[in-house]
Tab-separated table of C-alpha atoms in Angstrom:
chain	number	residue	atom	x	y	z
W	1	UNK	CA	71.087	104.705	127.795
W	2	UNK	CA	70.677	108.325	126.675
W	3	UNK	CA	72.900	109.270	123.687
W	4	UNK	CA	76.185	110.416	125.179
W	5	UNK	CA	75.730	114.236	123.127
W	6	UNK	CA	73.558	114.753	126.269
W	7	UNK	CA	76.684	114.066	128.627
W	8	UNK	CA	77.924	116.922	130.519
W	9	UNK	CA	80.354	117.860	131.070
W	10	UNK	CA	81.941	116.905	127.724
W	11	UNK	CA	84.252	114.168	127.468
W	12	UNK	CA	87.306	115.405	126.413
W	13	UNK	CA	89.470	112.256	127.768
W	14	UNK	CA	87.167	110.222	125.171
W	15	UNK	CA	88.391	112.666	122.816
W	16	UNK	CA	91.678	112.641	123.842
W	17	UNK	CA	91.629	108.697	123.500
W	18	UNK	CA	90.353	109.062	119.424
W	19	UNK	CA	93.435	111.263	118.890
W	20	UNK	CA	95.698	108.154	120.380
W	21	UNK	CA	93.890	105.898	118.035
W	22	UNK	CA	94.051	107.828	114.881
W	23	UNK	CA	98.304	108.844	115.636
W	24	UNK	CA	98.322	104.822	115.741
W	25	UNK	CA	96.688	104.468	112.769
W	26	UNK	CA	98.433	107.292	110.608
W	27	UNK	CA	101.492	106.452	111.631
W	28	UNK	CA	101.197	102.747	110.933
W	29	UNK	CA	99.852	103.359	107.544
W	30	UNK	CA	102.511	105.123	106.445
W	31	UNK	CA	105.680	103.809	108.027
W	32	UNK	CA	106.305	101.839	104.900
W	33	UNK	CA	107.174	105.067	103.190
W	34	UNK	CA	109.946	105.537	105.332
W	35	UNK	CA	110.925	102.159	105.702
W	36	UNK	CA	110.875	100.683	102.350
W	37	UNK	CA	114.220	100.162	101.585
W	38	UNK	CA	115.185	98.260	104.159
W	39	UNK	CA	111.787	96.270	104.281
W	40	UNK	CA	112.379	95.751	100.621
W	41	UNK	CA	115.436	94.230	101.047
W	42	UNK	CA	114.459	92.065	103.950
W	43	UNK	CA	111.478	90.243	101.911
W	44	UNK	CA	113.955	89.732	98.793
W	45	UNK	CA	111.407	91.901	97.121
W	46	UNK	CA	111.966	95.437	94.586
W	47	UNK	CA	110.553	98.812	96.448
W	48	UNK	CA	108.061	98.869	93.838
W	49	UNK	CA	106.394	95.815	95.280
W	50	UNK	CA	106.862	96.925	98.863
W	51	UNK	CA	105.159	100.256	97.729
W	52	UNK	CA	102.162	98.126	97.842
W	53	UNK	CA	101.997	97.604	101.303
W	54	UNK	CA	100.450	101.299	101.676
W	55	UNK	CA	98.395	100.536	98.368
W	56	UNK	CA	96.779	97.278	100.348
W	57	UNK	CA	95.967	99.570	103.452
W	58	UNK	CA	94.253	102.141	101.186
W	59	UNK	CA	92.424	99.802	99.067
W	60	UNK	CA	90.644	97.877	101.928
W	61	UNK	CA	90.272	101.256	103.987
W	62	UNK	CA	88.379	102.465	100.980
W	63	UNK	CA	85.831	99.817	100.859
W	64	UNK	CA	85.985	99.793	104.949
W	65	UNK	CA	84.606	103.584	104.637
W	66	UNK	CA	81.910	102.709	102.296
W	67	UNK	CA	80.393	99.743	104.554
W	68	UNK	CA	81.351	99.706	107.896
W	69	UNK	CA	78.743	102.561	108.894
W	70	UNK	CA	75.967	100.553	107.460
W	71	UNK	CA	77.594	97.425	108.718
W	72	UNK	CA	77.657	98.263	112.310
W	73	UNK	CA	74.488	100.106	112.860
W	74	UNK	CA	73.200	97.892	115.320
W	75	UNK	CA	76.510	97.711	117.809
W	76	UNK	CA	77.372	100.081	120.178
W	77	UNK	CA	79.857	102.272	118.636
W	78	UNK	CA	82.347	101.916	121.674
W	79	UNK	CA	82.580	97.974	120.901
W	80	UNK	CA	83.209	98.880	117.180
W	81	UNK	CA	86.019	101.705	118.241
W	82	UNK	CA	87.668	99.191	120.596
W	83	UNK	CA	88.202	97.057	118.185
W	84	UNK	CA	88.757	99.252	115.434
W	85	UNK	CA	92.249	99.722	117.666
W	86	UNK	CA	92.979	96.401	118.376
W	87	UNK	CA	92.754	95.151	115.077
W	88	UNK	CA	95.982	98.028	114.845
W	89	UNK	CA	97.899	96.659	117.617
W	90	UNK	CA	97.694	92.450	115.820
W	91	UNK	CA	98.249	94.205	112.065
W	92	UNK	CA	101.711	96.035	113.748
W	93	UNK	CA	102.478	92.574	115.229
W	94	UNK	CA	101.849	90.467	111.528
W	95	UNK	CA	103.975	93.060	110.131
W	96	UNK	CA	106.490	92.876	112.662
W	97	UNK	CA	107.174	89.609	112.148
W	98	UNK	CA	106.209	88.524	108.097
W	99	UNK	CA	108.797	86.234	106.555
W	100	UNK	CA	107.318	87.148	103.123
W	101	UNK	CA	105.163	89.342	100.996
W	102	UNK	CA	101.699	87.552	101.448
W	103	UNK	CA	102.260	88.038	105.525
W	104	UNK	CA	103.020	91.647	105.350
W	105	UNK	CA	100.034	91.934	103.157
W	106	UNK	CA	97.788	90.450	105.665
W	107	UNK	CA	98.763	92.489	108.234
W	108	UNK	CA	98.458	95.683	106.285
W	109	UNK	CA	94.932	94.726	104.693
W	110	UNK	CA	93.894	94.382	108.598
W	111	UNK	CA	95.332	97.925	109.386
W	112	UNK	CA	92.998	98.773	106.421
W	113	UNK	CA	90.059	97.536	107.814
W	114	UNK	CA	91.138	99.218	111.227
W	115	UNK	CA	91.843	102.586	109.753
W	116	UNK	CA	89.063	103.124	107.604
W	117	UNK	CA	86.550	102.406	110.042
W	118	UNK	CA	88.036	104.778	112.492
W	119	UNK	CA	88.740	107.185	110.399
W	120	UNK	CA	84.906	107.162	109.016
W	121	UNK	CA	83.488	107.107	112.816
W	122	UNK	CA	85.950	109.487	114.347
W	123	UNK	CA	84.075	112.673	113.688
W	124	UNK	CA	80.622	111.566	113.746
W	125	UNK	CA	81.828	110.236	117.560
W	126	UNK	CA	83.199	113.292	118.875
W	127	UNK	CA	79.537	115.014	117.726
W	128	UNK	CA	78.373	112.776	120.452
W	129	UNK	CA	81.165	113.121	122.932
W	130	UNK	CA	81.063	117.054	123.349
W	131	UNK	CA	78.371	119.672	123.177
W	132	UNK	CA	77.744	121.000	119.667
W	133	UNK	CA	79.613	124.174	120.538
W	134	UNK	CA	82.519	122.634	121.461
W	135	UNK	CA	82.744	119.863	118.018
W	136	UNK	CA	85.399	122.044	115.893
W	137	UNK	CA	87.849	122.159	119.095
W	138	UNK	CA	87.410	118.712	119.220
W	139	UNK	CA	87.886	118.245	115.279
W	140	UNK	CA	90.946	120.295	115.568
W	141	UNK	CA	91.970	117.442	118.224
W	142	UNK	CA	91.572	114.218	116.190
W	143	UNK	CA	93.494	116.426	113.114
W	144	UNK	CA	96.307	116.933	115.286
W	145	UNK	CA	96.842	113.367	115.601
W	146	UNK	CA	96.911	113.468	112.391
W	147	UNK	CA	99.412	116.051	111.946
W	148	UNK	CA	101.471	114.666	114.810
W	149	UNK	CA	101.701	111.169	112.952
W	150	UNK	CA	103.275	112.724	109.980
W	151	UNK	CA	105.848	114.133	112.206
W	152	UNK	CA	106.297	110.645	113.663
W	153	UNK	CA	106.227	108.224	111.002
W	154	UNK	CA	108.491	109.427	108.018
W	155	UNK	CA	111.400	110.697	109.935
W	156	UNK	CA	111.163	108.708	113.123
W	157	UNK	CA	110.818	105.820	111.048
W	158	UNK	CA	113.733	105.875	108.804
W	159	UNK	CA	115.765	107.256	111.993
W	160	UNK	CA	115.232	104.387	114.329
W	161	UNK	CA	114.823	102.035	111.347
W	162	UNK	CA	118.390	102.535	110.675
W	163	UNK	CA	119.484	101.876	114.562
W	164	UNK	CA	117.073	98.980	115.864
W	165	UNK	CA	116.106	97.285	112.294
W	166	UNK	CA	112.579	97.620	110.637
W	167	UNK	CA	110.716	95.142	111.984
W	168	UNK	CA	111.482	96.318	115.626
W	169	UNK	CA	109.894	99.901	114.488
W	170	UNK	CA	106.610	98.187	113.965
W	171	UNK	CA	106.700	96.610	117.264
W	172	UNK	CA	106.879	100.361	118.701
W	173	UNK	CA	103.794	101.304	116.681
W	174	UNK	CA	101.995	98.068	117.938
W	175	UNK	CA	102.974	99.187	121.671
W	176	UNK	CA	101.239	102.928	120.609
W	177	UNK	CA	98.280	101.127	119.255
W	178	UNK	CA	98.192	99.144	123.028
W	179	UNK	CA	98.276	102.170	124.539
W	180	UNK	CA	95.303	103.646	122.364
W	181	UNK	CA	93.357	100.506	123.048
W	182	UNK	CA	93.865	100.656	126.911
W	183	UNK	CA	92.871	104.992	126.971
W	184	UNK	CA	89.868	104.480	124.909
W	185	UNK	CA	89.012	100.978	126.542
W	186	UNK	CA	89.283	103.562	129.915
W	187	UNK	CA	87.343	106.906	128.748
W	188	UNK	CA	84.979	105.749	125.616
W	189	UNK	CA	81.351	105.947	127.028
W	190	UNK	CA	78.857	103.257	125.346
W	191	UNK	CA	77.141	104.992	122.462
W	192	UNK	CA	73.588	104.307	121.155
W	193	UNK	CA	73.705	102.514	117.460
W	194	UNK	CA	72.208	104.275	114.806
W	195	UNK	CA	70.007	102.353	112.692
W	196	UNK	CA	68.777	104.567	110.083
W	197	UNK	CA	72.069	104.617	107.616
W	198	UNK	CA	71.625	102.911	104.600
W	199	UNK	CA	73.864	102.244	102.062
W	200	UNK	CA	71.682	104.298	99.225
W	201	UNK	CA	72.390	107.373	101.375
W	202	UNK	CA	75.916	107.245	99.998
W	203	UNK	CA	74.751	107.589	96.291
W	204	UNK	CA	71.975	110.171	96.736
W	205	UNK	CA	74.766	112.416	98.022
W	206	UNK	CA	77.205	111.951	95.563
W	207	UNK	CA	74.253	112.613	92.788
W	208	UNK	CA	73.803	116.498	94.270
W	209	UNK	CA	75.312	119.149	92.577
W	210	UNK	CA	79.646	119.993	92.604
W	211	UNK	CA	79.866	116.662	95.042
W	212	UNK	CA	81.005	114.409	92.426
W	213	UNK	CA	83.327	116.596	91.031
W	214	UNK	CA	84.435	117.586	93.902
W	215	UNK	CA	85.501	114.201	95.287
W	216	UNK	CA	87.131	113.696	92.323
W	217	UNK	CA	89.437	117.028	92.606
W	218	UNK	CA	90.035	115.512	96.090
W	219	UNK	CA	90.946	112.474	95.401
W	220	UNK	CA	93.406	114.175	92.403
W	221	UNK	CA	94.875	115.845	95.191
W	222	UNK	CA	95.537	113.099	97.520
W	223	UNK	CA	96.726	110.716	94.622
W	224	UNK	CA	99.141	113.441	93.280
W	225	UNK	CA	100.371	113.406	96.767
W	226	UNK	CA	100.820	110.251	98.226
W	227	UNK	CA	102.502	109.107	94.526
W	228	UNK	CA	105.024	111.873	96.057
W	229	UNK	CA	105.209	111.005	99.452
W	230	UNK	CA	105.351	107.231	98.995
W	231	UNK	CA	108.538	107.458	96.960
W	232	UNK	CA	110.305	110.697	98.827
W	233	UNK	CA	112.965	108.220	100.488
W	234	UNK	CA	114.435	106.938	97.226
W	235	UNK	CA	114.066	110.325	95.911
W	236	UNK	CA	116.396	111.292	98.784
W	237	UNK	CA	118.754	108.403	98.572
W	238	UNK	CA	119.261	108.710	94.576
W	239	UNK	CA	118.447	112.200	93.821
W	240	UNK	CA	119.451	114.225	96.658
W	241	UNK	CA	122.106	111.849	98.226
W	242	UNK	CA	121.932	112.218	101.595
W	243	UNK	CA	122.620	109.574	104.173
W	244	UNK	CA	120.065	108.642	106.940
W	245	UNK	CA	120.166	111.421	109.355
W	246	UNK	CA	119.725	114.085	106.220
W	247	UNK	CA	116.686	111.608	105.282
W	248	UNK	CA	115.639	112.187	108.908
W	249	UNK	CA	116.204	115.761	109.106
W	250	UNK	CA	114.333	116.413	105.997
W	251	UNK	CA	111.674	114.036	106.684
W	252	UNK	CA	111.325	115.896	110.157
W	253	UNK	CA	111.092	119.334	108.337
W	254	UNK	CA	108.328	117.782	106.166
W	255	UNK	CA	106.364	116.390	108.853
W	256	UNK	CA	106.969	119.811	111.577
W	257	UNK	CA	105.985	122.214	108.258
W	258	UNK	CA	103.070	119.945	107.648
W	259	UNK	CA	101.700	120.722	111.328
W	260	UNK	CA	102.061	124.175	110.828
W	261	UNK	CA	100.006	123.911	107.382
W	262	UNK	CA	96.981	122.555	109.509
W	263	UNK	CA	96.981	126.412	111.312
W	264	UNK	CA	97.497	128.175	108.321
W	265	UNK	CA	94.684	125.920	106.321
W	266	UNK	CA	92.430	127.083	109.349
W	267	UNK	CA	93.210	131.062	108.669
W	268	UNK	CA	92.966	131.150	104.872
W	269	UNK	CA	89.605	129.354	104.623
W	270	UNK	CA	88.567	132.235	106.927
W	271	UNK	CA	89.279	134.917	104.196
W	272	UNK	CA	88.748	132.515	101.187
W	273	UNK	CA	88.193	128.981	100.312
W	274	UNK	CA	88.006	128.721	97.266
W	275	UNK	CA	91.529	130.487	96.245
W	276	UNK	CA	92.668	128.235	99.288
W	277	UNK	CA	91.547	125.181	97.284
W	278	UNK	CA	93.155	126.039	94.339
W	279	UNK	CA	96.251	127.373	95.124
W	280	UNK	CA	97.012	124.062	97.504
W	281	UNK	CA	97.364	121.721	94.696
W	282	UNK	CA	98.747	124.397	92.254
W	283	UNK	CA	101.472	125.435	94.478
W	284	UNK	CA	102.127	121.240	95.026
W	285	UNK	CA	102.381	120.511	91.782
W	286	UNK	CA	104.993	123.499	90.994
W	287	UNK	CA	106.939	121.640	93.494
W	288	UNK	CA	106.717	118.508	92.141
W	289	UNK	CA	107.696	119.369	88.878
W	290	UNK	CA	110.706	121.724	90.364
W	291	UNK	CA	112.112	118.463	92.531
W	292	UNK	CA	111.662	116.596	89.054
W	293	UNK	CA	113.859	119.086	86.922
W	294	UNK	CA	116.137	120.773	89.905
W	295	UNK	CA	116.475	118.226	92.119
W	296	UNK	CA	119.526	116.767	93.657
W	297	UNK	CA	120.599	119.779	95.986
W	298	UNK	CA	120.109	119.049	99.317
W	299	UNK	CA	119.225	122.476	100.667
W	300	UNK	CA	116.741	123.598	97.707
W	301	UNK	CA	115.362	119.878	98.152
W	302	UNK	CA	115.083	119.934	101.652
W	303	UNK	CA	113.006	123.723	101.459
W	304	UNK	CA	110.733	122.156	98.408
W	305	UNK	CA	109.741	119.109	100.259
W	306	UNK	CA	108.958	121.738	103.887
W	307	UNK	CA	107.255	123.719	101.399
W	308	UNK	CA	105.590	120.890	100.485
W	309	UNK	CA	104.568	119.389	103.858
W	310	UNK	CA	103.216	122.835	105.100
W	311	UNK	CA	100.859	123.480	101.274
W	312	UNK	CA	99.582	119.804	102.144
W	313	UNK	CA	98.714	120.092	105.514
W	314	UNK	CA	95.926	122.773	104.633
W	315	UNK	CA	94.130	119.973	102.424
W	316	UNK	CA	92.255	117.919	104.922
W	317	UNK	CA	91.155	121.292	106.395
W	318	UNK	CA	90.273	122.494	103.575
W	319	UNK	CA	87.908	119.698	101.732
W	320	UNK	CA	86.243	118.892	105.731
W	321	UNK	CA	85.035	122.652	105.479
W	322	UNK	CA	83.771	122.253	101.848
W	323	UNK	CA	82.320	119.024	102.393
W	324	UNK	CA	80.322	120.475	105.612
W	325	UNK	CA	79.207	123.757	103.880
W	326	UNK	CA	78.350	122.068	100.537
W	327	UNK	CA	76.418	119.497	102.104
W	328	UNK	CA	75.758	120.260	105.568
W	329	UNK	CA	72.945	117.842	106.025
W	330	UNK	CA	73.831	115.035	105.128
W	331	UNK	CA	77.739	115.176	106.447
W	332	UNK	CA	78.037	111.965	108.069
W	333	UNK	CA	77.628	110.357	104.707
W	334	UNK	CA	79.412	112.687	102.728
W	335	UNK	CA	82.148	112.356	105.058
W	336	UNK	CA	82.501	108.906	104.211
W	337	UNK	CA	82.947	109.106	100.610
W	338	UNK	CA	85.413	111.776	101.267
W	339	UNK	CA	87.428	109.323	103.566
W	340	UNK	CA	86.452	106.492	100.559
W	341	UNK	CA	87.294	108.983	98.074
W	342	UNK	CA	91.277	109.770	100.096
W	343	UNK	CA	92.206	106.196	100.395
W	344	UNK	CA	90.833	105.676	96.539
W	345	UNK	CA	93.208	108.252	95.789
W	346	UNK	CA	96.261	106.809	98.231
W	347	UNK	CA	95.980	103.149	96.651
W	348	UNK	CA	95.905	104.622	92.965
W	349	UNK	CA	98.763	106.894	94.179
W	350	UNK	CA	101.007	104.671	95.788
W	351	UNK	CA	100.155	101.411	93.106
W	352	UNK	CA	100.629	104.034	89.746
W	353	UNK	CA	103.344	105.194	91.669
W	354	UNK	CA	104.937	102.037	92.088
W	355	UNK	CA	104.934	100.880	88.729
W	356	UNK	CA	106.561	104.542	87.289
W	357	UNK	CA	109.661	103.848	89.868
W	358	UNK	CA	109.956	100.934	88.805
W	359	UNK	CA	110.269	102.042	85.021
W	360	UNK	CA	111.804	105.425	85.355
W	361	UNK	CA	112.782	106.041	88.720
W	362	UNK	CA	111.672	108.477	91.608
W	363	UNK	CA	111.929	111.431	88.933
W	364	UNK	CA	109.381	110.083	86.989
W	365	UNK	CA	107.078	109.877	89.762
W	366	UNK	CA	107.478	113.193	91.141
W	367	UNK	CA	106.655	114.221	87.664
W	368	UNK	CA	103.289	112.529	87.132
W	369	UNK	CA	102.787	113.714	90.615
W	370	UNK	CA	103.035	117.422	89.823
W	371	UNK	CA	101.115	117.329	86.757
W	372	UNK	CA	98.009	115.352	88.210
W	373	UNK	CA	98.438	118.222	91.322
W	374	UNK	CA	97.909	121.045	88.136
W	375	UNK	CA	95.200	119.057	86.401
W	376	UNK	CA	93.517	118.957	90.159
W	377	UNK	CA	93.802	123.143	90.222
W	378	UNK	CA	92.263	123.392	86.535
W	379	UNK	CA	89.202	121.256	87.923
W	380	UNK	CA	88.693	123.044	90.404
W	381	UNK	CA	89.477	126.436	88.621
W	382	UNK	CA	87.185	126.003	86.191
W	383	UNK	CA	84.624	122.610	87.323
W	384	UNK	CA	83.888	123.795	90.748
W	385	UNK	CA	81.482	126.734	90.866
W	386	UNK	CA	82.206	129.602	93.100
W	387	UNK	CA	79.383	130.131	95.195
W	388	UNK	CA	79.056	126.011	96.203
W	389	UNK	CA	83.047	126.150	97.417
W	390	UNK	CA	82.552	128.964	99.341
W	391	UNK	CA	79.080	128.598	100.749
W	392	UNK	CA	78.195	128.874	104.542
């Protein structure tokens, strides 16, 4: 069968059907973080050690990204997508029903394996699924899912979490991961396999010039804030005090300023990236350090944390245009190590994170948080040269 690129006209259901499958995914992965008090105290078990359940995801996602290119090569992509999503619908169900730690942990290591795969595949897939043209609208597509999912997860979450019970919140998400599985199972052409990706390809990008540092400003970045965004509910409950519908309405706030970040991400990068990329984690880290010190008035907490939501939401925007510009020939595999490189910096986050609640509360982490964000800034500042950041 000829490669589907060659399809016309472009198949933006197909599309459409990735963006169902990567909401499911997002939101899955990071339901925990509005759910972990309650889950916590379900499975007998401290938040700390519930944290984990996002650290689990992250960890096997990371390896996921590194392999599951190389892996595959030989099976129709469309097989490997289809299953990529229902691998998400039996993790939601494990999760939905674990009577201890070990069985939530299974369930979230196979949303690991789901999400990382996806997430690696996702935009090489829509290069095949629409004419080249037509590959940043469809980008901008599978981000909104993204964006979308943060909406969903954090405040929806604790919301309905509070009214039906945790457990009956993952059973939603499995029902959204169903539904992704039965779109794409209806839209996703077969796709020819690509047997040329080797493993080494990996490493002979990460050797060239400003990659390797900046992955690792990336992954600062992401670790700085998902050690935030992991712990924001306790901050909320014994910081800012706020009962469940605050939570939700600042959690919604959060997730509807981090949408709008993905649109103002897109017009900054036009006029500069590389002031973009530093003033992101800069301007994150202030606020981490601010909710640290000032913390514990509901207003200025709630407009720190939208602040927040929007500054983040021009990151993944911001690093996909690097990585394509800095190494715009090889960006399939470079776009793996970044998606290796985020959940690296997730599972660090969210497991470092973990361990500073449990020793010095939610304060402690949002402080660690901020100053990794600044660190990030410096290394980019001063590591990352001009002219590779902001080359077309």
């Amino acid at each position: 069968m000829n490669d589907v690129s060659q399809r016309t006209p472009p198949a933006w259901s197909a599309v459409f059907s990735m963006t169902l499958g990567v909401f499911g995914l997002v939101t899955a992965e990071f339901l925990p973080v509005s759910l972990l008090t309650p889950m916590a105290a379900d499975l007998a078990i401290t938040e700390g050690m519930a944290g984990q359940a996002v650290t689990a995801t992250a960890a096997v996602a990371l390896v996921t990204s590194l392999l599951i290119t190389a892996a595959t090569r030989r099976i129709d992509r469309r097989y490997v997508l289809l299953a990529f999503s229902g691998l998400l619908v039996i993790s939601n169900l494990l999760v939905a029903y674990a009577p201890n730690m070990p069985s939530l942990l299974l369930g979230r290591v196979l949303l690991g394996v789901a999400l990382g795969g996806f997430w690696t595949m996702s935009a090489a897939t829509v290069m095949r699924l629409v004419p080249e043209d037509s590959v940043p609208r469809a980008l901008s597509m599978i981000f909104s899912g993204v964006s979308v999912a943060t909406i969903v997860a954090a405040p929806m979450g604790s919301f309905f979490g509070e009214i039906i019970g945790w457990r009956n919140v993952f059973l939603i998400a499995a029902l959204f991961g169903a539904l992704a599985f039965l779109v794409q199972l209806a839209t996703l052409p077969r796709m020819a396999t690509n047997a040329r990706t080797r493993l080494k390809t990996l490493f002979e990008v990460l050797q060239r010039p400003m990659v390797g540092l900046g992955m690792l400003a990336a992954a600062m970045i992401f670790a700085g804030h998902f050690a935030f965004f992991t712990y924001i509910r306790p901050f909320l409950e014994t910081v800012t005090r706020v009962d469940v519908n605050g939570m939700s309405s600042i959690l919604l706030g959060f997730g509807l300023a981090n949408f709008l970040g993905t649109f103002l991400g897109g017009f900054m990068l036009e006029r500069n990236m590389r002031l973009t990329q530093i003033v992101m984690p800069a301007t994150m880290g202030i606020l981490g350090l601010g909710l640290a010190g000032v913390g514990g008035v509901p207003l200025l907490d709630a407009m720190m944390i939208a602040l927040w939501g929007m500054t983040f939401g021009t990151v993944p925007v911001a690093w996909s245009t690097w990585l394509t510009r800095t190494v715009p020939d090889e960006a399939e595999s470079a776009g793996g190590l970044l998606v290796a490189a985020i959940q690296f910096a997730i599972a660090s986050g969210a497991a470092v994170g973990g361990l500073i609640f449990d020793a010095g509360g939610a304060i402690g982490v949002f402080m660690v948080s901020g100053s990794v964000l600044l660190l990030a800034a410096l290394l980019i500042l001063f590591g990352i040269k001009a002219q590779t950041a902001a080359a077309t």
